[in-house]
Amino acid sequence: MDKNTIEVKLSLIRNNKKKIIKFKYKKKSQEERPMALDILLQVQEKKIDDLAFRYGCRARNCGICTIDVNNKPRLACRSRVKEGDTLSAINTLPIIQDFVVERDKISKQMIGYNKISLKNNLNVEADITYHKLTACIECYACLEGCPMHAKNDFSENKDAYTYGNPFSLLKLQRLYVDPLTPDYEKATIISKAKSLGLETCLECPGCKCSVGINLKEDVIKPLLEKGFKRN
């Protein structure tokens, strides 16, 4: 095996057709362990100049670069790639082209559910749980294996998906524990969570977060307790 290169596969969707591309990444040194994003950037430079993918901060802050590495969601800027790995778009959202997926129908689930009249009052101290939930970088890796999100029909012509996911529930729980959220809005937040399919979580063992948020304890469990009066 050539120690100066790493061969990977790219699974691409173009014009609704799947295509497998083999690519030999040229390492900057024999010791380099490239990130997935390094691979994509070199593919774009050397082989496919119109390769479509997203990235932003390169520091695990924005979450926009999430792709699948060997069919598991990973942040491209922080996931190291080895010989024989396969890179593809995340399989939990509709693919537009190559590694770009349709993300907006998840964020649009939250339209109308941020009715905080006091807005950004920095003199009001929030609970520690609120600060934990602000660590979310919206990478959508938590959609992997989510039975609630799996109920969505991607072919439906709607502005937002019908069923929720750990991310949308996190946003609702963060609103609920926000000290600026008035009490009269909290019942509406729980109703929204239930309308997104919160009952699915009753039989689900849990979900995972790529940045370490305890979704089960800090998001799902509190919403279930309030939505279904569980102790």
mmCIF file of N, CA and C in Angstrom, residues 81-214:
data_model
loop_
_atom_site.group_PDB
_atom_site.id
_atom_site.type_symbol
_atom_site.label_atom_id
_atom_site.label_comp_id
_atom_site.label_asym_id
_atom_site.label_seq_id
_atom_site.Cartn_x
_atom_site.Cartn_y
_atom_site.Cartn_z
ATOM 1 N N VAL A 81 -10.362 9.943 8.146
ATOM 2 C CA VAL A 81 -10.681 8.952 7.119
ATOM 3 C C VAL A 81 -9.496 8.013 6.941
ATOM 4 N N LYS A 82 -9.803 6.729 6.761
ATOM 5 C CA LYS A 82 -8.755 5.734 6.544
ATOM 6 C C LYS A 82 -8.970 5.027 5.214
ATOM 7 N N GLU A 83 -8.001 4.239 4.821
ATOM 8 C CA GLU A 83 -8.047 3.495 3.563
ATOM 9 C C GLU A 83 -9.329 2.666 3.459
ATOM 10 N N GLY A 84 -10.016 2.812 2.313
ATOM 11 C CA GLY A 84 -11.204 2.010 2.049
ATOM 12 C C GLY A 84 -12.512 2.577 2.550
ATOM 13 N N ASP A 85 -12.478 3.716 3.243
ATOM 14 C CA ASP A 85 -13.720 4.315 3.741
ATOM 15 C C ASP A 85 -14.598 4.803 2.581
ATOM 16 N N THR A 86 -15.909 4.841 2.844
ATOM 17 C CA THR A 86 -16.874 5.354 1.863
ATOM 18 C C THR A 86 -17.542 6.600 2.421
ATOM 19 N N LEU A 87 -17.506 7.667 1.639
ATOM 20 C CA LEU A 87 -18.135 8.927 2.024
ATOM 21 C C LEU A 87 -19.400 9.120 1.207
ATOM 22 N N SER A 88 -20.463 9.553 1.868
ATOM 23 C CA SER A 88 -21.735 9.780 1.181
ATOM 24 C C SER A 88 -22.525 10.835 1.937
ATOM 25 N N ALA A 89 -23.605 11.303 1.333
ATOM 26 C CA ALA A 89 -24.494 12.246 2.020
ATOM 27 C C ALA A 89 -25.201 11.535 3.169
ATOM 28 N N ILE A 90 -25.597 12.290 4.199
ATOM 29 C CA ILE A 90 -26.329 11.655 5.301
ATOM 30 C C ILE A 90 -27.617 11.046 4.750
ATOM 31 N N ASN A 91 -27.926 9.846 5.221
ATOM 32 C CA ASN A 91 -29.041 9.091 4.638
ATOM 33 C C ASN A 91 -30.390 9.385 5.282
ATOM 34 N N THR A 92 -30.423 10.363 6.180
ATOM 35 C CA THR A 92 -31.662 10.648 6.902
ATOM 36 C C THR A 92 -32.446 11.819 6.318
ATOM 37 N N LEU A 93 -31.898 12.456 5.275
ATOM 38 C CA LEU A 93 -32.573 13.584 4.630
ATOM 39 C C LEU A 93 -32.467 13.447 3.110
ATOM 40 N N PRO A 94 -33.427 14.024 2.364
ATOM 41 C CA PRO A 94 -33.382 13.940 0.902
ATOM 42 C C PRO A 94 -32.115 14.590 0.344
ATOM 43 N N ILE A 95 -31.498 13.917 -0.615
ATOM 44 C CA ILE A 95 -30.261 14.419 -1.208
ATOM 45 C C ILE A 95 -30.582 15.320 -2.393
ATOM 46 N N ILE A 96 -29.992 16.505 -2.393
ATOM 47 C CA ILE A 96 -30.139 17.423 -3.521
ATOM 48 C C ILE A 96 -29.116 17.071 -4.593
ATOM 49 N N GLN A 97 -27.851 17.007 -4.201
ATOM 50 C CA GLN A 97 -26.779 16.562 -5.093
ATOM 51 C C GLN A 97 -25.529 16.277 -4.281
ATOM 52 N N ASP A 98 -24.848 15.201 -4.627
ATOM 53 C CA ASP A 98 -23.589 14.815 -3.993
ATOM 54 C C ASP A 98 -23.743 14.710 -2.480
ATOM 55 N N PHE A 99 -23.181 15.673 -1.720
ATOM 56 C CA PHE A 99 -23.250 15.627 -0.257
ATOM 57 C C PHE A 99 -24.201 16.676 0.325
ATOM 58 N N VAL A 100 -24.926 17.366 -0.530
ATOM 59 C CA VAL A 100 -25.842 18.412 -0.082
ATOM 60 C C VAL A 100 -27.240 17.836 0.093
ATOM 61 N N VAL A 101 -27.807 18.011 1.290
ATOM 62 C CA VAL A 101 -29.139 17.488 1.584
ATOM 63 C C VAL A 101 -30.092 18.632 1.895
ATOM 64 N N GLU A 102 -31.373 18.328 1.856
ATOM 65 C CA GLU A 102 -32.410 19.318 2.138
ATOM 66 C C GLU A 102 -32.624 19.423 3.642
ATOM 67 N N ARG A 103 -32.179 20.519 4.229
ATOM 68 C CA ARG A 103 -32.208 20.699 5.678
ATOM 69 C C ARG A 103 -33.353 21.567 6.172
ATOM 70 N N ASP A 104 -33.910 22.420 5.321
ATOM 71 C CA ASP A 104 -34.795 23.483 5.794
ATOM 72 C C ASP A 104 -36.127 23.006 6.343
ATOM 73 N N LYS A 105 -36.589 21.818 5.950
ATOM 74 C CA LYS A 105 -37.904 21.371 6.417
ATOM 75 C C LYS A 105 -37.901 20.944 7.884
ATOM 76 N N ILE A 106 -36.717 20.811 8.451
ATOM 77 C CA ILE A 106 -36.632 20.538 9.887
ATOM 78 C C ILE A 106 -36.718 21.849 10.665
ATOM 79 N N SER A 107 -35.916 22.821 10.262
ATOM 80 C CA SER A 107 -35.948 24.103 10.971
ATOM 81 C C SER A 107 -37.312 24.783 10.863
ATOM 82 N N LYS A 108 -38.018 24.546 9.753
ATOM 83 C CA LYS A 108 -39.333 25.174 9.569
ATOM 84 C C LYS A 108 -40.397 24.575 10.483
ATOM 85 N N GLN A 109 -40.102 23.442 11.129
ATOM 86 C CA GLN A 109 -41.038 22.891 12.106
ATOM 87 C C GLN A 109 -41.208 23.828 13.299
ATOM 88 N N MET A 110 -40.239 24.701 13.509
ATOM 89 C CA MET A 110 -40.251 25.584 14.676
ATOM 90 C C MET A 110 -40.900 26.942 14.407
ATOM 91 N N ILE A 111 -41.363 27.178 13.201
ATOM 92 C CA ILE A 111 -41.975 28.469 12.883
ATOM 93 C C ILE A 111 -43.181 28.723 13.800
ATOM 94 N N GLY A 112 -43.187 29.881 14.429
ATOM 95 C CA GLY A 112 -44.307 30.255 15.294
ATOM 96 C C GLY A 112 -44.167 29.817 16.733
ATOM 97 N N TYR A 113 -43.032 29.191 17.105
ATOM 98 C CA TYR A 113 -42.890 28.694 18.475
ATOM 99 C C TYR A 113 -41.738 29.368 19.211
ATOM 100 N N ASN A 114 -41.561 30.642 18.973
ATOM 101 C CA ASN A 114 -40.587 31.422 19.727
ATOM 102 C C ASN A 114 -41.215 32.773 20.061
ATOM 103 N N LYS A 115 -42.252 32.719 20.872
ATOM 104 C CA LYS A 115 -43.038 33.919 21.180
ATOM 105 C C LYS A 115 -42.612 34.549 22.504
ATOM 106 N N ILE A 116 -41.321 34.685 22.680
ATOM 107 C CA ILE A 116 -40.813 35.286 23.900
ATOM 108 C C ILE A 116 -40.899 36.802 23.785
ATOM 109 N N SER A 117 -41.725 37.406 24.593
ATOM 110 C CA SER A 117 -41.954 38.852 24.478
ATOM 111 C C SER A 117 -40.788 39.675 25.016
ATOM 112 N N LEU A 118 -40.034 39.104 25.991
ATOM 113 C CA LEU A 118 -38.946 39.862 26.606
ATOM 114 C C LEU A 118 -37.678 39.854 25.752
ATOM 115 N N LYS A 119 -37.634 38.934 24.786
ATOM 116 C CA LYS A 119 -36.471 38.800 23.904
ATOM 117 C C LYS A 119 -35.193 38.580 24.717
ATOM 118 N N ASN A 120 -34.090 39.192 24.324
ATOM 119 C CA ASN A 120 -32.793 38.840 24.892
ATOM 120 C C ASN A 120 -32.453 39.690 26.117
ATOM 121 N N ASN A 121 -32.989 39.302 27.247
ATOM 122 C CA ASN A 121 -32.701 40.007 28.496
ATOM 123 C C ASN A 121 -31.550 39.286 29.200
ATOM 124 N N LEU A 122 -30.352 39.822 29.099
ATOM 125 C CA LEU A 122 -29.173 39.144 29.624
ATOM 126 C C LEU A 122 -29.093 39.204 31.144
ATOM 127 N N ASN A 123 -29.985 39.934 31.774
ATOM 128 C CA ASN A 123 -29.974 40.003 33.234
ATOM 129 C C ASN A 123 -30.748 38.856 33.881
ATOM 130 N N VAL A 124 -31.398 38.037 33.077
ATOM 131 C CA VAL A 124 -32.147 36.893 33.594
ATOM 132 C C VAL A 124 -31.288 35.648 33.458
ATOM 133 N N GLU A 125 -30.976 34.999 34.578
ATOM 134 C CA GLU A 125 -30.105 33.830 34.568
ATOM 135 C C GLU A 125 -30.896 32.567 34.238
ATOM 136 N N ALA A 126 -30.363 31.777 33.323
ATOM 137 C CA ALA A 126 -31.024 30.538 32.915
ATOM 138 C C ALA A 126 -30.500 29.353 33.719
ATOM 139 N N ASP A 127 -31.328 28.312 33.796
ATOM 140 C CA ASP A 127 -30.943 27.072 34.457
ATOM 141 C C ASP A 127 -29.795 26.417 33.699
ATOM 142 N N ILE A 128 -29.025 25.577 34.397
ATOM 143 C CA ILE A 128 -27.877 24.903 33.783
ATOM 144 C C ILE A 128 -28.304 24.045 32.591
ATOM 145 N N THR A 129 -29.515 23.485 32.668
ATOM 146 C CA THR A 129 -29.998 22.656 31.558
ATOM 147 C C THR A 129 -30.100 23.465 30.272
ATOM 148 N N TYR A 130 -30.545 24.687 30.388
ATOM 149 C CA TYR A 130 -30.648 25.548 29.210
ATOM 150 C C TYR A 130 -29.285 25.727 28.559
ATOM 151 N N HIS A 131 -28.274 25.971 29.369
ATOM 152 C CA HIS A 131 -26.929 26.193 28.830
ATOM 153 C C HIS A 131 -26.376 24.916 28.184
ATOM 154 N N LYS A 132 -26.717 23.767 28.737
ATOM 155 C CA LYS A 132 -26.299 22.506 28.118
ATOM 156 C C LYS A 132 -26.878 22.371 26.710
ATOM 157 N N LEU A 133 -28.134 22.759 26.564
ATOM 158 C CA LEU A 133 -28.808 22.583 25.274
ATOM 159 C C LEU A 133 -28.320 23.579 24.226
ATOM 160 N N THR A 134 -27.726 24.681 24.664
ATOM 161 C CA THR A 134 -27.199 25.637 23.688
ATOM 162 C C THR A 134 -25.946 25.111 22.999
ATOM 163 N N ALA A 135 -25.423 23.980 23.451
ATOM 164 C CA ALA A 135 -24.244 23.380 22.806
ATOM 165 C C ALA A 135 -24.585 22.746 21.459
ATOM 166 N N CYS A 136 -25.869 22.578 21.162
ATOM 167 C CA CYS A 136 -26.285 21.972 19.888
ATOM 168 C C CYS A 136 -25.743 22.779 18.711
ATOM 169 N N ILE A 137 -25.124 22.093 17.740
ATOM 170 C CA ILE A 137 -24.571 22.770 16.558
ATOM 171 C C ILE A 137 -25.403 22.494 15.304
ATOM 172 N N GLU A 138 -26.577 21.885 15.468
ATOM 173 C CA GLU A 138 -27.507 21.646 14.361
ATOM 174 C C GLU A 138 -26.878 20.829 13.239
ATOM 175 N N CYS A 139 -26.142 19.791 13.622
ATOM 176 C CA CYS A 139 -25.512 18.932 12.611
ATOM 177 C C CYS A 139 -26.457 17.867 12.089
ATOM 178 N N TYR A 140 -27.534 17.603 12.810
ATOM 179 C CA TYR A 140 -28.570 16.623 12.446
ATOM 180 C C TYR A 140 -28.072 15.178 12.475
ATOM 181 N N ALA A 141 -26.941 14.933 13.112
ATOM 182 C CA ALA A 141 -26.474 13.554 13.267
ATOM 183 C C ALA A 141 -27.438 12.745 14.127
ATOM 184 N N CYS A 142 -28.192 13.413 14.993
ATOM 185 C CA CYS A 142 -29.121 12.736 15.893
ATOM 186 C C CYS A 142 -30.312 12.123 15.153
ATOM 187 N N LEU A 143 -30.479 12.455 13.874
ATOM 188 C CA LEU A 143 -31.578 11.866 13.099
ATOM 189 C C LEU A 143 -31.340 10.382 12.815
ATOM 190 N N GLU A 144 -30.080 9.967 12.873
ATOM 191 C CA GLU A 144 -29.733 8.578 12.581
ATOM 192 C C GLU A 144 -30.447 7.634 13.542
ATOM 193 N N GLY A 145 -31.226 6.719 13.002
ATOM 194 C CA GLY A 145 -31.922 5.710 13.809
ATOM 195 C C GLY A 145 -33.137 6.218 14.548
ATOM 196 N N CYS A 146 -33.565 7.453 14.307
ATOM 197 C CA CYS A 146 -34.718 8.011 15.019
ATOM 198 C C CYS A 146 -36.019 7.476 14.420
ATOM 199 N N PRO A 147 -36.810 6.705 15.180
ATOM 200 C CA PRO A 147 -38.058 6.150 14.635
ATOM 201 C C PRO A 147 -39.125 7.212 14.364
ATOM 202 N N MET A 148 -39.054 8.337 15.063
ATOM 203 C CA MET A 148 -40.005 9.413 14.816
ATOM 204 C C MET A 148 -39.732 10.060 13.459
ATOM 205 N N HIS A 149 -38.476 10.419 13.224
ATOM 206 C CA HIS A 149 -38.105 11.033 11.952
ATOM 207 C C HIS A 149 -38.340 10.073 10.782
ATOM 208 N N ALA A 150 -38.174 8.773 11.027
ATOM 209 C CA ALA A 150 -38.347 7.774 9.971
ATOM 210 C C ALA A 150 -39.779 7.703 9.454
ATOM 211 N N LYS A 151 -40.724 8.247 10.208
ATOM 212 C CA LYS A 151 -42.126 8.235 9.769
ATOM 213 C C LYS A 151 -42.407 9.257 8.674
ATOM 214 N N ASN A 152 -41.492 10.190 8.456
ATOM 215 C CA ASN A 152 -41.722 11.242 7.469
ATOM 216 C C ASN A 152 -41.700 10.700 6.046
ATOM 217 N N ASP A 153 -42.588 11.233 5.237
ATOM 218 C CA ASP A 153 -42.625 10.918 3.813
ATOM 219 C C ASP A 153 -41.943 12.073 3.077
ATOM 220 N N PHE A 154 -40.720 11.841 2.615
ATOM 221 C CA PHE A 154 -39.945 12.903 1.987
ATOM 222 C C PHE A 154 -40.548 13.386 0.670
ATOM 223 N N SER A 155 -41.444 12.596 0.110
ATOM 224 C CA SER A 155 -42.048 12.980 -1.171
ATOM 225 C C SER A 155 -43.204 13.960 -0.995
ATOM 226 N N GLU A 156 -43.650 14.162 0.245
ATOM 227 C CA GLU A 156 -44.756 15.089 0.481
ATOM 228 C C GLU A 156 -44.336 16.519 0.184
ATOM 229 N N ASN A 157 -45.180 17.242 -0.473
ATOM 230 C CA ASN A 157 -44.890 18.635 -0.831
ATOM 231 C C ASN A 157 -45.351 19.557 0.300
ATOM 232 N N LYS A 158 -44.557 19.603 1.366
ATOM 233 C CA LYS A 158 -44.871 20.431 2.525
ATOM 234 C C LYS A 158 -43.674 21.301 2.868
ATOM 235 N N ASP A 159 -43.957 22.428 3.530
ATOM 236 C CA ASP A 159 -42.869 23.320 3.933
ATOM 237 C C ASP A 159 -42.031 22.714 5.047
ATOM 238 N N ALA A 160 -42.657 21.900 5.900
ATOM 239 C CA ALA A 160 -41.952 21.292 7.023
ATOM 240 C C ALA A 160 -42.367 19.839 7.153
ATOM 241 N N TYR A 161 -41.485 19.011 7.703
ATOM 242 C CA TYR A 161 -41.817 17.610 7.915
ATOM 243 C C TYR A 161 -42.899 17.466 8.980
ATOM 244 N N THR A 162 -43.717 16.444 8.831
ATOM 245 C CA THR A 162 -44.819 16.207 9.760
ATOM 246 C C THR A 162 -44.307 15.741 11.118
ATOM 247 N N TYR A 163 -43.363 14.819 11.106
ATOM 248 C CA TYR A 163 -42.861 14.233 12.350
ATOM 249 C C TYR A 163 -41.528 14.857 12.751
ATOM 250 N N GLY A 164 -41.308 14.896 14.050
ATOM 251 C CA GLY A 164 -40.127 15.532 14.602
ATOM 252 C C GLY A 164 -38.918 14.627 14.672
ATOM 253 N N ASN A 165 -37.982 15.032 15.514
ATOM 254 C CA ASN A 165 -36.704 14.350 15.655
ATOM 255 C C ASN A 165 -36.038 14.889 16.916
ATOM 256 N N PRO A 166 -34.923 14.327 17.334
ATOM 257 C CA PRO A 166 -34.282 14.829 18.555
ATOM 258 C C PRO A 166 -33.945 16.316 18.502
ATOM 259 N N PHE A 167 -33.565 16.815 17.317
ATOM 260 C CA PHE A 167 -33.217 18.233 17.206
ATOM 261 C C PHE A 167 -34.433 19.120 17.460
ATOM 262 N N SER A 168 -35.554 18.817 16.824
ATOM 263 C CA SER A 168 -36.738 19.662 17.007
ATOM 264 C C SER A 168 -37.244 19.583 18.449
ATOM 265 N N LEU A 169 -37.123 18.417 19.073
ATOM 266 C CA LEU A 169 -37.522 18.304 20.483
ATOM 267 C C LEU A 169 -36.566 19.092 21.374
ATOM 268 N N LEU A 170 -35.276 19.084 21.031
ATOM 269 C CA LEU A 170 -34.310 19.872 21.797
ATOM 270 C C LEU A 170 -34.658 21.363 21.732
ATOM 271 N N LYS A 171 -35.014 21.836 20.554
ATOM 272 C CA LYS A 171 -35.370 23.246 20.414
ATOM 273 C C LYS A 171 -36.582 23.592 21.283
ATOM 274 N N LEU A 172 -37.553 22.682 21.322
ATOM 275 C CA LEU A 172 -38.750 22.924 22.132
ATOM 276 C C LEU A 172 -38.424 22.890 23.623
ATOM 277 N N GLN A 173 -37.611 21.922 24.042
ATOM 278 C CA GLN A 173 -37.237 21.847 25.454
ATOM 279 C C GLN A 173 -36.415 23.062 25.862
ATOM 280 N N ARG A 174 -35.575 23.542 24.968
ATOM 281 C CA ARG A 174 -34.784 24.741 25.280
ATOM 282 C C ARG A 174 -35.690 25.955 25.460
ATOM 283 N N LEU A 175 -36.712 26.053 24.635
ATOM 284 C CA LEU A 175 -37.688 27.131 24.814
ATOM 285 C C LEU A 175 -38.429 26.988 26.141
ATOM 286 N N TYR A 176 -38.756 25.735 26.477
ATOM 287 C CA TYR A 176 -39.533 25.486 27.702
ATOM 288 C C TYR A 176 -38.749 25.927 28.944
ATOM 289 N N VAL A 177 -37.441 25.621 28.979
ATOM 290 C CA VAL A 177 -36.654 25.946 30.180
ATOM 291 C C VAL A 177 -36.070 27.357 30.126
ATOM 292 N N ASP A 178 -36.233 28.043 29.010
ATOM 293 C CA ASP A 178 -35.761 29.420 28.908
ATOM 294 C C ASP A 178 -36.526 30.285 29.913
ATOM 295 N N PRO A 179 -35.826 30.981 30.817
ATOM 296 C CA PRO A 179 -36.525 31.778 31.836
ATOM 297 C C PRO A 179 -37.341 32.926 31.240
ATOM 298 N N LEU A 180 -37.107 33.262 29.977
ATOM 299 C CA LEU A 180 -37.861 34.338 29.343
ATOM 300 C C LEU A 180 -39.159 33.846 28.710
ATOM 301 N N THR A 181 -39.350 32.533 28.660
ATOM 302 C CA THR A 181 -40.588 31.998 28.095
ATOM 303 C C THR A 181 -41.719 32.152 29.111
ATOM 304 N N PRO A 182 -42.768 32.863 28.765
ATOM 305 C CA PRO A 182 -43.886 33.029 29.718
ATOM 306 C C PRO A 182 -44.600 31.707 29.967
ATOM 307 N N ASP A 183 -45.159 31.553 31.154
ATOM 308 C CA ASP A 183 -45.811 30.302 31.533
ATOM 309 C C ASP A 183 -46.940 29.927 30.578
ATOM 310 N N TYR A 184 -47.660 30.917 30.059
ATOM 311 C CA TYR A 184 -48.798 30.593 29.203
ATOM 312 C C TYR A 184 -48.364 30.002 27.857
ATOM 313 N N GLU A 185 -47.074 30.122 27.505
ATOM 314 C CA GLU A 185 -46.581 29.545 26.258
ATOM 315 C C GLU A 185 -46.128 28.097 26.436
ATOM 316 N N LYS A 186 -45.901 27.681 27.678
ATOM 317 C CA LYS A 186 -45.303 26.367 27.907
ATOM 318 C C LYS A 186 -46.243 25.228 27.526
ATOM 319 N N ALA A 187 -47.535 25.402 27.743
ATOM 320 C CA ALA A 187 -48.491 24.369 27.340
ATOM 321 C C ALA A 187 -48.501 24.213 25.821
ATOM 322 N N THR A 188 -48.339 25.328 25.124
ATOM 323 C CA THR A 188 -48.283 25.292 23.660
ATOM 324 C C THR A 188 -47.050 24.538 23.181
ATOM 325 N N ILE A 189 -45.940 24.721 23.863
ATOM 326 C CA ILE A 189 -44.700 24.029 23.505
ATOM 327 C C ILE A 189 -44.866 22.522 23.658
ATOM 328 N N ILE A 190 -45.484 22.079 24.750
ATOM 329 C CA ILE A 190 -45.710 20.643 24.956
ATOM 330 C C ILE A 190 -46.680 20.099 23.908
ATOM 331 N N SER A 191 -47.684 20.851 23.575
ATOM 332 C CA SER A 191 -48.637 20.421 22.536
ATOM 333 C C SER A 191 -47.924 20.261 21.196
ATOM 334 N N LYS A 192 -46.996 21.166 20.904
ATOM 335 C CA LYS A 192 -46.225 21.065 19.669
ATOM 336 C C LYS A 192 -45.384 19.793 19.659
ATOM 337 N N ALA A 193 -44.732 19.500 20.775
ATOM 338 C CA ALA A 193 -43.915 18.287 20.869
ATOM 339 C C ALA A 193 -44.766 17.042 20.625
ATOM 340 N N LYS A 194 -45.957 17.031 21.180
ATOM 341 C CA LYS A 194 -46.849 15.882 20.996
ATOM 342 C C LYS A 194 -47.337 15.787 19.556
ATOM 343 N N SER A 195 -47.571 16.939 18.942
ATOM 344 C CA SER A 195 -48.031 16.922 17.550
ATOM 345 C C SER A 195 -46.949 16.433 16.601
ATOM 346 N N LEU A 196 -45.677 16.563 16.998
ATOM 347 C CA LEU A 196 -44.564 16.084 16.176
ATOM 348 C C LEU A 196 -44.312 14.590 16.359
ATOM 349 N N GLY A 197 -45.034 13.969 17.300
ATOM 350 C CA GLY A 197 -44.888 12.523 17.494
ATOM 351 C C GLY A 197 -44.111 12.141 18.736
ATOM 352 N N LEU A 198 -44.201 12.951 19.777
ATOM 353 C CA LEU A 198 -43.450 12.687 21.010
ATOM 354 C C LEU A 198 -43.718 11.301 21.569
ATOM 355 N N GLU A 199 -44.931 10.777 21.353
ATOM 356 C CA GLU A 199 -45.260 9.453 21.908
ATOM 357 C C GLU A 199 -44.341 8.356 21.388
ATOM 358 N N THR A 200 -43.704 8.584 20.232
ATOM 359 C CA THR A 200 -42.763 7.607 19.681
ATOM 360 C C THR A 200 -41.614 7.365 20.650
ATOM 361 N N CYS A 201 -41.254 8.376 21.407
ATOM 362 C CA CYS A 201 -40.131 8.280 22.339
ATOM 363 C C CYS A 201 -40.435 7.382 23.537
ATOM 364 N N LEU A 202 -41.706 7.076 23.766
ATOM 365 C CA LEU A 202 -42.070 6.224 24.906
ATOM 366 C C LEU A 202 -41.439 4.841 24.795
ATOM 367 N N GLU A 203 -41.281 4.349 23.574
ATOM 368 C CA GLU A 203 -40.744 3.005 23.358
ATOM 369 C C GLU A 203 -39.334 3.023 22.775
ATOM 370 N N CYS A 204 -38.741 4.205 22.660
ATOM 371 C CA CYS A 204 -37.409 4.317 22.056
ATOM 372 C C CYS A 204 -36.334 4.263 23.144
ATOM 373 N N PRO A 205 -35.257 3.488 22.944
ATOM 374 C CA PRO A 205 -34.209 3.387 23.968
ATOM 375 C C PRO A 205 -33.387 4.654 24.133
ATOM 376 N N GLY A 206 -33.422 5.554 23.147
ATOM 377 C CA GLY A 206 -32.653 6.793 23.275
ATOM 378 C C GLY A 206 -31.998 7.202 21.975
ATOM 379 N N CYS A 207 -31.382 8.374 21.984
ATOM 380 C CA CYS A 207 -30.739 8.903 20.785
ATOM 381 C C CYS A 207 -29.369 9.462 21.165
ATOM 382 N N LYS A 208 -28.539 9.672 20.151
ATOM 383 C CA LYS A 208 -27.165 10.101 20.396
ATOM 384 C C LYS A 208 -26.903 11.472 19.789
ATOM 385 N N CYS A 209 -26.040 12.224 20.454
ATOM 386 C CA CYS A 209 -25.650 13.563 20.004
ATOM 387 C C CYS A 209 -24.154 13.580 19.719
ATOM 388 N N SER A 210 -23.762 14.175 18.606
ATOM 389 C CA SER A 210 -22.349 14.171 18.207
ATOM 390 C C SER A 210 -21.478 15.073 19.067
ATOM 391 N N VAL A 211 -22.087 16.001 19.817
ATOM 392 C CA VAL A 211 -21.296 16.883 20.678
ATOM 393 C C VAL A 211 -21.517 16.585 22.161
ATOM 394 N N GLY A 212 -22.173 15.468 22.457
ATOM 395 C CA GLY A 212 -22.254 14.997 23.835
ATOM 396 C C GLY A 212 -23.425 15.466 24.667
ATOM 397 N N ILE A 213 -24.423 16.103 24.068
ATOM 398 C CA ILE A 213 -25.623 16.474 24.823
ATOM 399 C C ILE A 213 -26.365 15.206 25.220
ATOM 400 N N ASN A 214 -26.795 15.131 26.469
ATOM 401 C CA ASN A 214 -27.542 13.965 26.941
ATOM 402 C C ASN A 214 -29.009 14.129 26.530
#
